[in-house]
Coordinates of C-alpha atoms and ligand atoms in Angstrom, one line a residue:
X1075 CA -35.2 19.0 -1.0
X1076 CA -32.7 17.5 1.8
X1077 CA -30.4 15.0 1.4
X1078 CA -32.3 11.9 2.0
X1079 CA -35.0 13.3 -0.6
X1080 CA -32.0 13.7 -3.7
X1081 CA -30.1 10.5 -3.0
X1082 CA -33.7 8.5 -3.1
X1083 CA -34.4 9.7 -6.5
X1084 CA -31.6 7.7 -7.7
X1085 CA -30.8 5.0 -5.8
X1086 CA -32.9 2.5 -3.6
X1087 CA -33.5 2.1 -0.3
X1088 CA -31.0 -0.7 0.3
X1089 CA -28.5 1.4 -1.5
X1090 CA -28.7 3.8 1.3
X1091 CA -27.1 3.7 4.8
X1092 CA -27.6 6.4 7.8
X1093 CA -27.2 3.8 10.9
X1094 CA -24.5 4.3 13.3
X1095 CA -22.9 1.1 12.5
X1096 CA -22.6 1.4 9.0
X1097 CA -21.5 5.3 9.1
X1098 CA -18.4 4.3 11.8
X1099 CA -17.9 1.1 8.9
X1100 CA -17.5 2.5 5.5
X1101 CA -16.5 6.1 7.1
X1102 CA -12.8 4.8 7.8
X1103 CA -9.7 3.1 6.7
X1104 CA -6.9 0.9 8.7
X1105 CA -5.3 4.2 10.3
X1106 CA -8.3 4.9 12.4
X1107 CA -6.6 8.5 12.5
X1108 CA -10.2 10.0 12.8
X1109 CA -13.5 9.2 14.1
X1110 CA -15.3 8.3 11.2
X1111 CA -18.6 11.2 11.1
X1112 CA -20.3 10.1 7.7
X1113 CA -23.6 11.8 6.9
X1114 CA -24.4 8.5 4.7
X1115 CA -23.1 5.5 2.8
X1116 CA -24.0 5.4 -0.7
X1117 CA -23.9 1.9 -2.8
X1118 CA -23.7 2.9 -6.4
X1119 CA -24.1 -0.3 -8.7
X1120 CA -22.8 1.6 -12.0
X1121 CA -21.1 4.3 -13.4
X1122 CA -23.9 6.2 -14.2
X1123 CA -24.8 5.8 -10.7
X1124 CA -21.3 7.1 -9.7
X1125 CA -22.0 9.9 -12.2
X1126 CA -25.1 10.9 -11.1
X1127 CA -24.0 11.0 -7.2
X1128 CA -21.3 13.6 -8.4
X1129 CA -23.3 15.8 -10.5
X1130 CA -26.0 15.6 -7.3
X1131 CA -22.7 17.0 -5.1
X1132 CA -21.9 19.3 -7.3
X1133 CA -25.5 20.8 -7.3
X1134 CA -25.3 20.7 -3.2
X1135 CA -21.9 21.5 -2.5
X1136 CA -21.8 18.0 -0.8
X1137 CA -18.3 16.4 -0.2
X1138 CA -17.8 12.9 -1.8
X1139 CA -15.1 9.9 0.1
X1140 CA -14.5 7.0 -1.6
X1141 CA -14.6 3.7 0.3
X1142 CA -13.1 0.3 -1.1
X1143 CA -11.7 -2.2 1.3
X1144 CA -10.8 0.6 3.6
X1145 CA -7.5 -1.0 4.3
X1146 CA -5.4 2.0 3.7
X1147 CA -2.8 3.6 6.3
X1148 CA -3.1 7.2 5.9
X1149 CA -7.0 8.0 6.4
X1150 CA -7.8 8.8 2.4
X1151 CA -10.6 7.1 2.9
X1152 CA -11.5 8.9 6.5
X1153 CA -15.2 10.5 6.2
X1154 CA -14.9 12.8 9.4
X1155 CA -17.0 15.7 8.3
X1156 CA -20.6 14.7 7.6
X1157 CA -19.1 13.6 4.0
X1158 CA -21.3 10.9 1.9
X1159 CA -19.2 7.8 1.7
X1160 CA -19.2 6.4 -2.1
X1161 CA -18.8 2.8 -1.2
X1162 CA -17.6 0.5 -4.5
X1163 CA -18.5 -2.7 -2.3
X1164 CA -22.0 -3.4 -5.2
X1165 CA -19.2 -2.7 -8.4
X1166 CA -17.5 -5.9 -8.0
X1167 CA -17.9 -7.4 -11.8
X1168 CA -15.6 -8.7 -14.0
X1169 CA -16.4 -7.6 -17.2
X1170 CA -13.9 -9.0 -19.6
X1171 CA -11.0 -11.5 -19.5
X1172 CA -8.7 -11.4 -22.6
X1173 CA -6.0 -13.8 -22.9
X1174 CA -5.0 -12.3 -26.1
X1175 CA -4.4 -8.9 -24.8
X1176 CA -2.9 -10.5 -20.9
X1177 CA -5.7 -8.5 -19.5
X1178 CA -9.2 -7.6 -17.5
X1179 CA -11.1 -5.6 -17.7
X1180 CA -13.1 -5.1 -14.0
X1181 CA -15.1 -2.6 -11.7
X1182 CA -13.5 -0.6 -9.6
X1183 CA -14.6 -2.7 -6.3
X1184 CA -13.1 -6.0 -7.7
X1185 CA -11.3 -7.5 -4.5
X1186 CA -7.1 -7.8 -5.8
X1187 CA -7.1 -11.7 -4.5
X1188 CA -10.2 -12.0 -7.0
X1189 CA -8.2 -10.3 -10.0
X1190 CA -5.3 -12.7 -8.9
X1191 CA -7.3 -15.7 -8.5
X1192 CA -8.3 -15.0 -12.4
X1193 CA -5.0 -14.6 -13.4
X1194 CA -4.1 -18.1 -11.8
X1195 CA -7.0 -19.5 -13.3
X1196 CA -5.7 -18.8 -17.0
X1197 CA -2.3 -19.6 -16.4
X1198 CA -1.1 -16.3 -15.9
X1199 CA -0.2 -13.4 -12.9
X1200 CA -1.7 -10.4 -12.0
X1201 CA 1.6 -9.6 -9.3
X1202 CA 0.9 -6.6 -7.2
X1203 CA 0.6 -8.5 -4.1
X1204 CA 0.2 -7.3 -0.5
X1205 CA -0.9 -8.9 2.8
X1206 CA -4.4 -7.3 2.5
X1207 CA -5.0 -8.3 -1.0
X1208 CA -7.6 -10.5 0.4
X1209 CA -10.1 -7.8 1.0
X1210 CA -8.7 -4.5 -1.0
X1211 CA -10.1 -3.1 -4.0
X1212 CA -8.6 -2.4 -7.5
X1213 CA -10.4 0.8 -7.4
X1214 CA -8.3 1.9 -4.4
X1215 CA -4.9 0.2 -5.5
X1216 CA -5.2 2.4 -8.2
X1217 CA -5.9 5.2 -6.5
X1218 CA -3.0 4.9 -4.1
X1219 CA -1.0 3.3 -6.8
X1220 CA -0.1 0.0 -4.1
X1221 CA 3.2 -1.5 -4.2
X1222 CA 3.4 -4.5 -1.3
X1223 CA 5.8 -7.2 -1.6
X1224 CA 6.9 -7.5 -5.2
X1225 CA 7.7 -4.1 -6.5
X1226 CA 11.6 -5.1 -7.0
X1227 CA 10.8 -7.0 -9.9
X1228 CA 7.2 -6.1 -10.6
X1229 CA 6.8 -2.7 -10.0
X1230 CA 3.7 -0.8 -8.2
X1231 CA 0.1 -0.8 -9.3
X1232 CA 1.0 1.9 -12.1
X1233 CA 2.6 -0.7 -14.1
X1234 CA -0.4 -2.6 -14.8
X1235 CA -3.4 -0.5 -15.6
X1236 CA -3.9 0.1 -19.3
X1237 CA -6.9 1.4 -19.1
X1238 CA -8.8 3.7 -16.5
X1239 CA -12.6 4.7 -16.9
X1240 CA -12.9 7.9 -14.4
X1241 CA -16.2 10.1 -12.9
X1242 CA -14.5 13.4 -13.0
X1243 CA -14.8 15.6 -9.9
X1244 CA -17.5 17.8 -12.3
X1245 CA -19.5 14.8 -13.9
X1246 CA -17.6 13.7 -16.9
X1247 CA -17.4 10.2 -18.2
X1248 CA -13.5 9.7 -19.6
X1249 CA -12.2 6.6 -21.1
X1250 CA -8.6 6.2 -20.7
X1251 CA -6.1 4.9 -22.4
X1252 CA -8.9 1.7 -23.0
X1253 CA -6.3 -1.0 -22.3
X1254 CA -3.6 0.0 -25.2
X1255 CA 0.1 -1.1 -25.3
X1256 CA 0.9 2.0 -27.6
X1257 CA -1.0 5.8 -27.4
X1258 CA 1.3 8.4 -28.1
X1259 CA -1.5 10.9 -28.2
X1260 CA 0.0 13.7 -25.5
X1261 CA -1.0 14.0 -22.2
X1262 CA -1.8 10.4 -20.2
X1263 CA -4.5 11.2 -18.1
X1264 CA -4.6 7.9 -16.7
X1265 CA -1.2 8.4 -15.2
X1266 CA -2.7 12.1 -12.9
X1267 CA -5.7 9.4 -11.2
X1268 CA -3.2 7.2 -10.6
X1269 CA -2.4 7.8 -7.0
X1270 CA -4.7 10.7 -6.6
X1271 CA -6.4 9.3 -3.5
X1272 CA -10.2 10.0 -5.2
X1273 CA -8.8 13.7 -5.1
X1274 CA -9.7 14.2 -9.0
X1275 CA -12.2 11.5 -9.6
X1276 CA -13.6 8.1 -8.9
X1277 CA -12.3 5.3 -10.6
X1278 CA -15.3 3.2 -11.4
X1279 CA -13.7 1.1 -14.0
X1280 CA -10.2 -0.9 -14.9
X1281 CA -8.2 -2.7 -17.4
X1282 CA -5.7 -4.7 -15.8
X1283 CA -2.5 -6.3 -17.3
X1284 CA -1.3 -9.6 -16.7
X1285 CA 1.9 -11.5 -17.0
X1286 CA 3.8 -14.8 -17.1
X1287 CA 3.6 -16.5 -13.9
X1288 CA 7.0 -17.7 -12.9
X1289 CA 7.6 -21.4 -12.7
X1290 CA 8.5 -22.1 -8.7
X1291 CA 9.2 -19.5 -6.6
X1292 CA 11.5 -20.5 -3.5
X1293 CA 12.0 -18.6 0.1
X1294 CA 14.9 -17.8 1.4
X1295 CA 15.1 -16.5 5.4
X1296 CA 18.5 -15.2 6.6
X1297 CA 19.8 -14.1 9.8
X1298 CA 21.9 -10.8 8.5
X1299 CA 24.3 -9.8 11.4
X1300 CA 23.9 -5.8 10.8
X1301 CA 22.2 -3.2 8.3
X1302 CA 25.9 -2.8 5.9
X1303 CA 25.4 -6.3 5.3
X1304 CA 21.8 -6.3 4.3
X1305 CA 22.7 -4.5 0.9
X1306 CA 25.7 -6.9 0.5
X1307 CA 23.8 -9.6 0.7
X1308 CA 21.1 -7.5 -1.9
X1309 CA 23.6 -7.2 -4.7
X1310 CA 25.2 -10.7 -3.9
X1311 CA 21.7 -12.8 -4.5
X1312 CA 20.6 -10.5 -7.5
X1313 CA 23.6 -11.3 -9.5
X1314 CA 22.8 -14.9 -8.4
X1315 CA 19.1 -15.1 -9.6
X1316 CA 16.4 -13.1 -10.2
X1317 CA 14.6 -11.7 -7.0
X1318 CA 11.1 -11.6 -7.0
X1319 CA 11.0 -10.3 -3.6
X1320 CA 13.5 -8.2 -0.7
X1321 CA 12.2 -8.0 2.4
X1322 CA 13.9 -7.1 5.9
X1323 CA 12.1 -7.5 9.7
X1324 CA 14.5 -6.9 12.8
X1325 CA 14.7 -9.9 16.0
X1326 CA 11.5 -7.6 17.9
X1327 CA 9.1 -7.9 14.8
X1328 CA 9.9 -11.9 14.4
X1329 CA 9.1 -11.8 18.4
X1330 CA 5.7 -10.0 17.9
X1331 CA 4.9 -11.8 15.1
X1332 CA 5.8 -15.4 17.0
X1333 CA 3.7 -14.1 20.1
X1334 CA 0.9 -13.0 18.5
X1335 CA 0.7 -15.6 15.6
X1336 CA 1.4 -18.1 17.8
X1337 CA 4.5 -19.1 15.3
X1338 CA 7.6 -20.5 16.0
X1339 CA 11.2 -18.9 15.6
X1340 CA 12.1 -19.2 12.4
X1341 CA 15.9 -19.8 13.2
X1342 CA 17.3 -21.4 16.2
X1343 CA 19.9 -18.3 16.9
X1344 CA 18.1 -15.1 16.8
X1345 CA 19.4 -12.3 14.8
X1346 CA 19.8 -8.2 14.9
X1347 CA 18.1 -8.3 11.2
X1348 CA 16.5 -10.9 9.2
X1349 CA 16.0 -10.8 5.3
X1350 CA 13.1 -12.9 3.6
X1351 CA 14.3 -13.5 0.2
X1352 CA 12.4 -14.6 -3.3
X1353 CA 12.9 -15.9 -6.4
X1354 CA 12.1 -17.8 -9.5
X1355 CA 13.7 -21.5 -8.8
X1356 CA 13.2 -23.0 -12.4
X1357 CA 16.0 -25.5 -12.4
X1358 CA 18.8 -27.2 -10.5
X1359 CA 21.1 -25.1 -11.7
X1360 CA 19.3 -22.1 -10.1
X1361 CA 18.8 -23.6 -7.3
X1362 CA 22.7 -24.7 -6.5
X1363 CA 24.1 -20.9 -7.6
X1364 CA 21.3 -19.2 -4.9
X1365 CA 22.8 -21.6 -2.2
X1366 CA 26.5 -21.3 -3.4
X1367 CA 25.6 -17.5 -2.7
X1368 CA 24.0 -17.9 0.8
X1369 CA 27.2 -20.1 2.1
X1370 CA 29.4 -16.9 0.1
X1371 CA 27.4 -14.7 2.6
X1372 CA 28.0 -16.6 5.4
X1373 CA 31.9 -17.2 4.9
X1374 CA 32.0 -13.7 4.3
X1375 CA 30.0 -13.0 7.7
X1376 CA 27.2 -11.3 6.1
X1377 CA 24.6 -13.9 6.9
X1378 CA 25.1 -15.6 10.5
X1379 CA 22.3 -18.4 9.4
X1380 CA 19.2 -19.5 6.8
X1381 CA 16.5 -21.3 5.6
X1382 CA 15.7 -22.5 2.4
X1383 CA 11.8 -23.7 1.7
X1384 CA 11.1 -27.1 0.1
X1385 CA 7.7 -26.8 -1.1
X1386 CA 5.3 -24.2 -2.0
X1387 CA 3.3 -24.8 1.8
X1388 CA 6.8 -24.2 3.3
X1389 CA 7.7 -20.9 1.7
X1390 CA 4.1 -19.1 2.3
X1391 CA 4.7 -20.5 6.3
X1392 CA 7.7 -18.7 5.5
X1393 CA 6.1 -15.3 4.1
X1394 CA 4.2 -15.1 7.4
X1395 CA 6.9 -14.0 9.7
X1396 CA 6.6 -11.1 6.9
X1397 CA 3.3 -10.7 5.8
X1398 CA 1.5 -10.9 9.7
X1399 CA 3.6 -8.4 10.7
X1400 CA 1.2 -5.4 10.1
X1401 CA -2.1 -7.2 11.8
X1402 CA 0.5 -8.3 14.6
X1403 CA 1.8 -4.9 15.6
X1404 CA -1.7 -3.4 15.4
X1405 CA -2.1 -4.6 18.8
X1406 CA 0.4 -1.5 19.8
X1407 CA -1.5 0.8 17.8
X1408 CA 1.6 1.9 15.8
X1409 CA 2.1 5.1 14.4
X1410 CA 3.0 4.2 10.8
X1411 CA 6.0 6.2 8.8
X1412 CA 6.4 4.8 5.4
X1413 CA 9.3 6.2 3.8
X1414 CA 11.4 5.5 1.0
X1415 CA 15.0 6.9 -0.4
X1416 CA 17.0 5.5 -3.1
X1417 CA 18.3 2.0 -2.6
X1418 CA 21.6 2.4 -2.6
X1419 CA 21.0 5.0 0.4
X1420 CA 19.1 2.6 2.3
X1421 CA 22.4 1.5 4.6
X1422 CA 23.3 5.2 5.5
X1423 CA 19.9 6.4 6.3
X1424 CA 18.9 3.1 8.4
X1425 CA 22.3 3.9 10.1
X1426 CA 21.0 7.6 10.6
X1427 CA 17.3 6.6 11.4
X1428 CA 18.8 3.9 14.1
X1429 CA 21.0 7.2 15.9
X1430 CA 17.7 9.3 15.7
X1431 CA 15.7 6.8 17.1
X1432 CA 18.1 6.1 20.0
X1433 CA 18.5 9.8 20.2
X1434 CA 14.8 11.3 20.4
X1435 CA 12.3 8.3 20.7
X1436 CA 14.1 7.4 23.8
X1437 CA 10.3 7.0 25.7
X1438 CA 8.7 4.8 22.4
X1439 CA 9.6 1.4 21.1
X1440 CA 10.0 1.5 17.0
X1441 CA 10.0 -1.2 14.8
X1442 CA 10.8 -1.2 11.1
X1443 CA 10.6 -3.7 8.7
X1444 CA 10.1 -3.3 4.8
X1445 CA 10.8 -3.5 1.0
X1446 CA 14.5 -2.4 1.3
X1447 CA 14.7 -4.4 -2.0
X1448 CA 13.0 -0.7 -3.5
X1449 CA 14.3 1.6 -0.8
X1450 CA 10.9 1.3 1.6
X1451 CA 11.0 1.0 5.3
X1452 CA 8.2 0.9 7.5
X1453 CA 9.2 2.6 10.4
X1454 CA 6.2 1.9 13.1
X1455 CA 6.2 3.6 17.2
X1456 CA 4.8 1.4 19.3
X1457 CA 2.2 3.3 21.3
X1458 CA 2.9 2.3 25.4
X1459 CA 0.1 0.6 27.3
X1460 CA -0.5 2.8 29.4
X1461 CA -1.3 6.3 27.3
X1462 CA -3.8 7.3 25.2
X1463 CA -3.9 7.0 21.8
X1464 CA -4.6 10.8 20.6
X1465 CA -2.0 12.0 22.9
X1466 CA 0.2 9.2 21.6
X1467 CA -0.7 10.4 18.1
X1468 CA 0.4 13.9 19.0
X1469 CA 3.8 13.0 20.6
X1470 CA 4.8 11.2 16.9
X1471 CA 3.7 13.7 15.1
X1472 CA 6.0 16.3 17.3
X1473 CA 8.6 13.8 16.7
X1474 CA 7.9 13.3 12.8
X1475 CA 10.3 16.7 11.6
X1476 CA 13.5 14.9 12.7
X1477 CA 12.7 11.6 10.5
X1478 CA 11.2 13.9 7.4
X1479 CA 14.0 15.9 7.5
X1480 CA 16.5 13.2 7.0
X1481 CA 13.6 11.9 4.6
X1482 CA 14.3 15.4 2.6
X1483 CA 18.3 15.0 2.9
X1484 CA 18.5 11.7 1.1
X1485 CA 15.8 13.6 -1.2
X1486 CA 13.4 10.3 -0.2
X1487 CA 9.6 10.1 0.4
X1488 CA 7.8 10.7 3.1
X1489 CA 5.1 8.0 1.9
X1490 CA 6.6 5.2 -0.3
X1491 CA 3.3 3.5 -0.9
X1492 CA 0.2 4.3 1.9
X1493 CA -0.5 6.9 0.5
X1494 CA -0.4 11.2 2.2
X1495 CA -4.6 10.7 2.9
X1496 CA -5.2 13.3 6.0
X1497 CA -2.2 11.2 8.2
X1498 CA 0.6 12.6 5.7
X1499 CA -0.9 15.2 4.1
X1500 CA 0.3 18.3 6.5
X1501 CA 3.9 17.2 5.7
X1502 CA 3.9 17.1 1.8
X1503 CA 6.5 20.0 2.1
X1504 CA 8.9 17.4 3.2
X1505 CA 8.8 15.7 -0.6
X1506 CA 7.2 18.0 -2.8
X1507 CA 8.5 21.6 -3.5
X1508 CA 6.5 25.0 -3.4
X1509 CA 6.2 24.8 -7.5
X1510 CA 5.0 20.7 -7.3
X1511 CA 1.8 21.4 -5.2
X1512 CA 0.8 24.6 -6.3
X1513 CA 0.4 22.4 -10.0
X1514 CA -1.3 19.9 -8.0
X1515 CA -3.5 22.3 -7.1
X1516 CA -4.5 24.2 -10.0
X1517 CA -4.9 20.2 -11.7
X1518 CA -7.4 19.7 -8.9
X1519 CA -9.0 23.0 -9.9
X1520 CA -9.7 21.7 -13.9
X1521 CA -11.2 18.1 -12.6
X1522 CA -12.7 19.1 -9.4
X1523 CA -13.6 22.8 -9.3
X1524 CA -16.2 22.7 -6.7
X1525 CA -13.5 20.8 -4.4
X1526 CA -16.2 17.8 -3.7
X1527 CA -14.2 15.0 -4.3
X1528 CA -12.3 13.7 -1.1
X1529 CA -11.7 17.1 0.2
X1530 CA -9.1 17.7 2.6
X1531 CA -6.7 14.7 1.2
X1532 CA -3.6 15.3 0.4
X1533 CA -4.0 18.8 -0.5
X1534 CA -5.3 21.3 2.3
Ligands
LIG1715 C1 3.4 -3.9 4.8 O1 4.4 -3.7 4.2 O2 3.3 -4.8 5.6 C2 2.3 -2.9 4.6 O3 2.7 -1.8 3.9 C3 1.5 -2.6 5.7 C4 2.2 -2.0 6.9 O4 3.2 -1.4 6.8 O5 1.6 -2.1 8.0
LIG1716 ZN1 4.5 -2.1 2.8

């Protein structure tokens, strides 16, 4: 029997795609690294419907991609290769708020906004946040354990799953963890598909934590006059208060944010590096300590000026000149590094990144921005006018060794949060020895031993 003839015994016609438009849709991510080749989109409405698509691609040797919101940056969810695309787009229920537990319990296509929107709703915060949190999945935050804008006091995805229910790559069912605080039973399984890019399994179901929300959270935007004084003025507002957020953009991203957005500047002098500060203003008290530390920074010449929002519409007008970053630089089709070393590293290798650049990109604009708050930059080459993507994409990666390898001297990461997907996957040497992937392996070998699941994603 072909294909067609298998996937119609168990799902229904309008849970089937083969049209051009919806194989070049659900067959990519936000990287566009590949031209998306699909052989089909599947819309599986349950687990057993999950489960049964992988025992069917075990029996036919037929390669499986996961597809939530298809917002990730490193092509994990690219289906280039006459794959079947497992879209989560029908499991979108919430199955189970508990206020008791902080928790809820949801299928793996539940949009994050949605699971944040709940949280509001009963007082409390689900607080992995990120600018596409409006249309990606649980199922894939998990999956590339997210991190976004609040990791410095929050943490990444990781944090809050208590419970996982997984399709193994060979068909099994396994419950895990099912939402405990305590389970000191050996290995955590939950903690391998965490960040395993559908390499191991499909998520199809999750228990999410959820916390206090804080009382009034207050922006802070300052000019900072150079990269040293970025992580003075770090360590002189988190003995202050209590940071909820640590962002950094240089003067070109506020330009191509401005232009594109249509925004104005949000200082009047313009400044080498700008940092967008958070945090938890609760009472006058806080509030006069966080400014008696901004005019510290400026009499000390860290901070050249600032703004402070008054209201709650004020500071997310504020978070833009962060958060439309990303969608504004698309424009340039960037090539996106997203690296990470140790915080307290962050000065030297931005002053080492900044010689490199000047050094060997000499032909590309960069721009980085990022969560220097928890070590992250996003270092993104601007692709010029006037050449052609693939070739663009071709010069970068020539270029990549000399960033990696500074990457690998600080011991850093050569993908903080996006994820190694197909864009990083060739360069896994860079942060993970000989001895690290050949275990990855061999775990891929136990839950996926006929290699269906997401082939070809961060392991070759
Ligand atoms: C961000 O921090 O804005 C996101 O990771 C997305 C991006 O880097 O483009
Ligand atoms: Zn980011």
């Amino acid at each position: 029997m072909d294909l067609i003839g298998k996937l119609s015994k168990h799902f229904s016609e309008e849970q089937l795609r083969f049209d051009q438009d919806s194989l070049a849709h659900f067959g990519t991510d936000r990287s566009r690294y590949k031209k998306p080749a699909p052989a089909a989109v599947v819309f599986p409405q349950s687990t057993e419907q999950v489960q049964a698509l992988v025992i069917l691609a075990n029996e036919g040797h037929i390669a499986l991609v996961p597809s939530g919101g298809r917002t990730g940056l490193s092509g994990g969810a690219i289906a280039h290769k006459q794959e079947l695309v497992v879209s989560f787009d029908r499991m979108n229920k919430v199955l189970d708020i508990n206020t008791t537990d902080r928790s809820v319990r949801c299928q793996a296509g539940v949009v994050t906004q949605q699971l944040q929107q709940i949280a509001n709703d009963n007082q409390l915060l689900y607080p992995v946040d990120f600018a596409s949190s409006g249309s990606s999945h649980i199922g894939g935050n998990i999956a590339t354990n997210a991190g976004g804008i609040r990791v410095i006091a929050y943490g990444n995805t990781r944090n809050w799953v208590s419970g996982l229910e997984v399709v193994t790559g060979d068909g099994k069912v396994l419950q895990l963890n099912q939402g405990l605080v305590k389970n000191a039973t050996g290995y955590d399984l939950r903690h391998l598909f965490i960040g395993s890019e559908g390499t191991l399994g499909f998520i199809t179901e999750a228990t999410m934590q959820l916390t206090e929300a804080p009382a009034n959270l207050s922006v802070l935007v300052l000019a900072v006059v150079d990269v040293q004084s970025l992580m003075k003025v770090f360590d002189a507002f988190r003995l202050s208060c209590r940071l909820t957020a640590f962002e950094c953009f240089s003067q070109r991203t506020v330009d191509i944010v401005c232009q594109h957005m249509g925004l104005e500047k949000p200082l009047h002098k313009e400044s080498p590096y700008y940092v967008l500060l958070e945090f938890d203003n609760d009472s006058v008290q806080k509030e006069e300590t966080v400014l008696a530390t901004f005019e510290r920074c400026i009499g000390q010449g860290y901070v050249s000026d600032g703004v402070m929002s008054q209201s709650a519409q004020q500071a997310k007008d504020l978070w833009r000149y962060r958060e439309d970053i990303s969608e504004s630089i698309n424009n340039y089709t960037p090539y996106k590094n997203d690296i990470a070393v140790r915080v307290s590293d962050i000065p030297l290798f931005v002053a080492e990144l900044d010689q490199l650049i000047a050094q060997r990109y000499t032909h590309f604009e960069s721009v980085w921005y990022g969560h220097i708050g928890d070590g992250n930059l996003h270092l993104n080459i601007l692709k010029p006018e006037n050449m052609v993507a693939e070739d663009f994409f071709t010069a970068c990666a020539e270029l990549n060794p000399h960033v990696f390898a500074l990457v690998k001297k600080l011991q850093g990461s050569i993908s903080a949060e996006h994820g190694v997907g197909l864009v990083k996957r060739d360069d896994l040497s860079y942060s993970r020895s000989e001895d690290e992937v050949a275990i990855m392996r061999a775990m891929k070998a136990v839950f996926d031993p006929r290699g269906v699941m997401n082939p070809g994603k961060i392991l070759t």
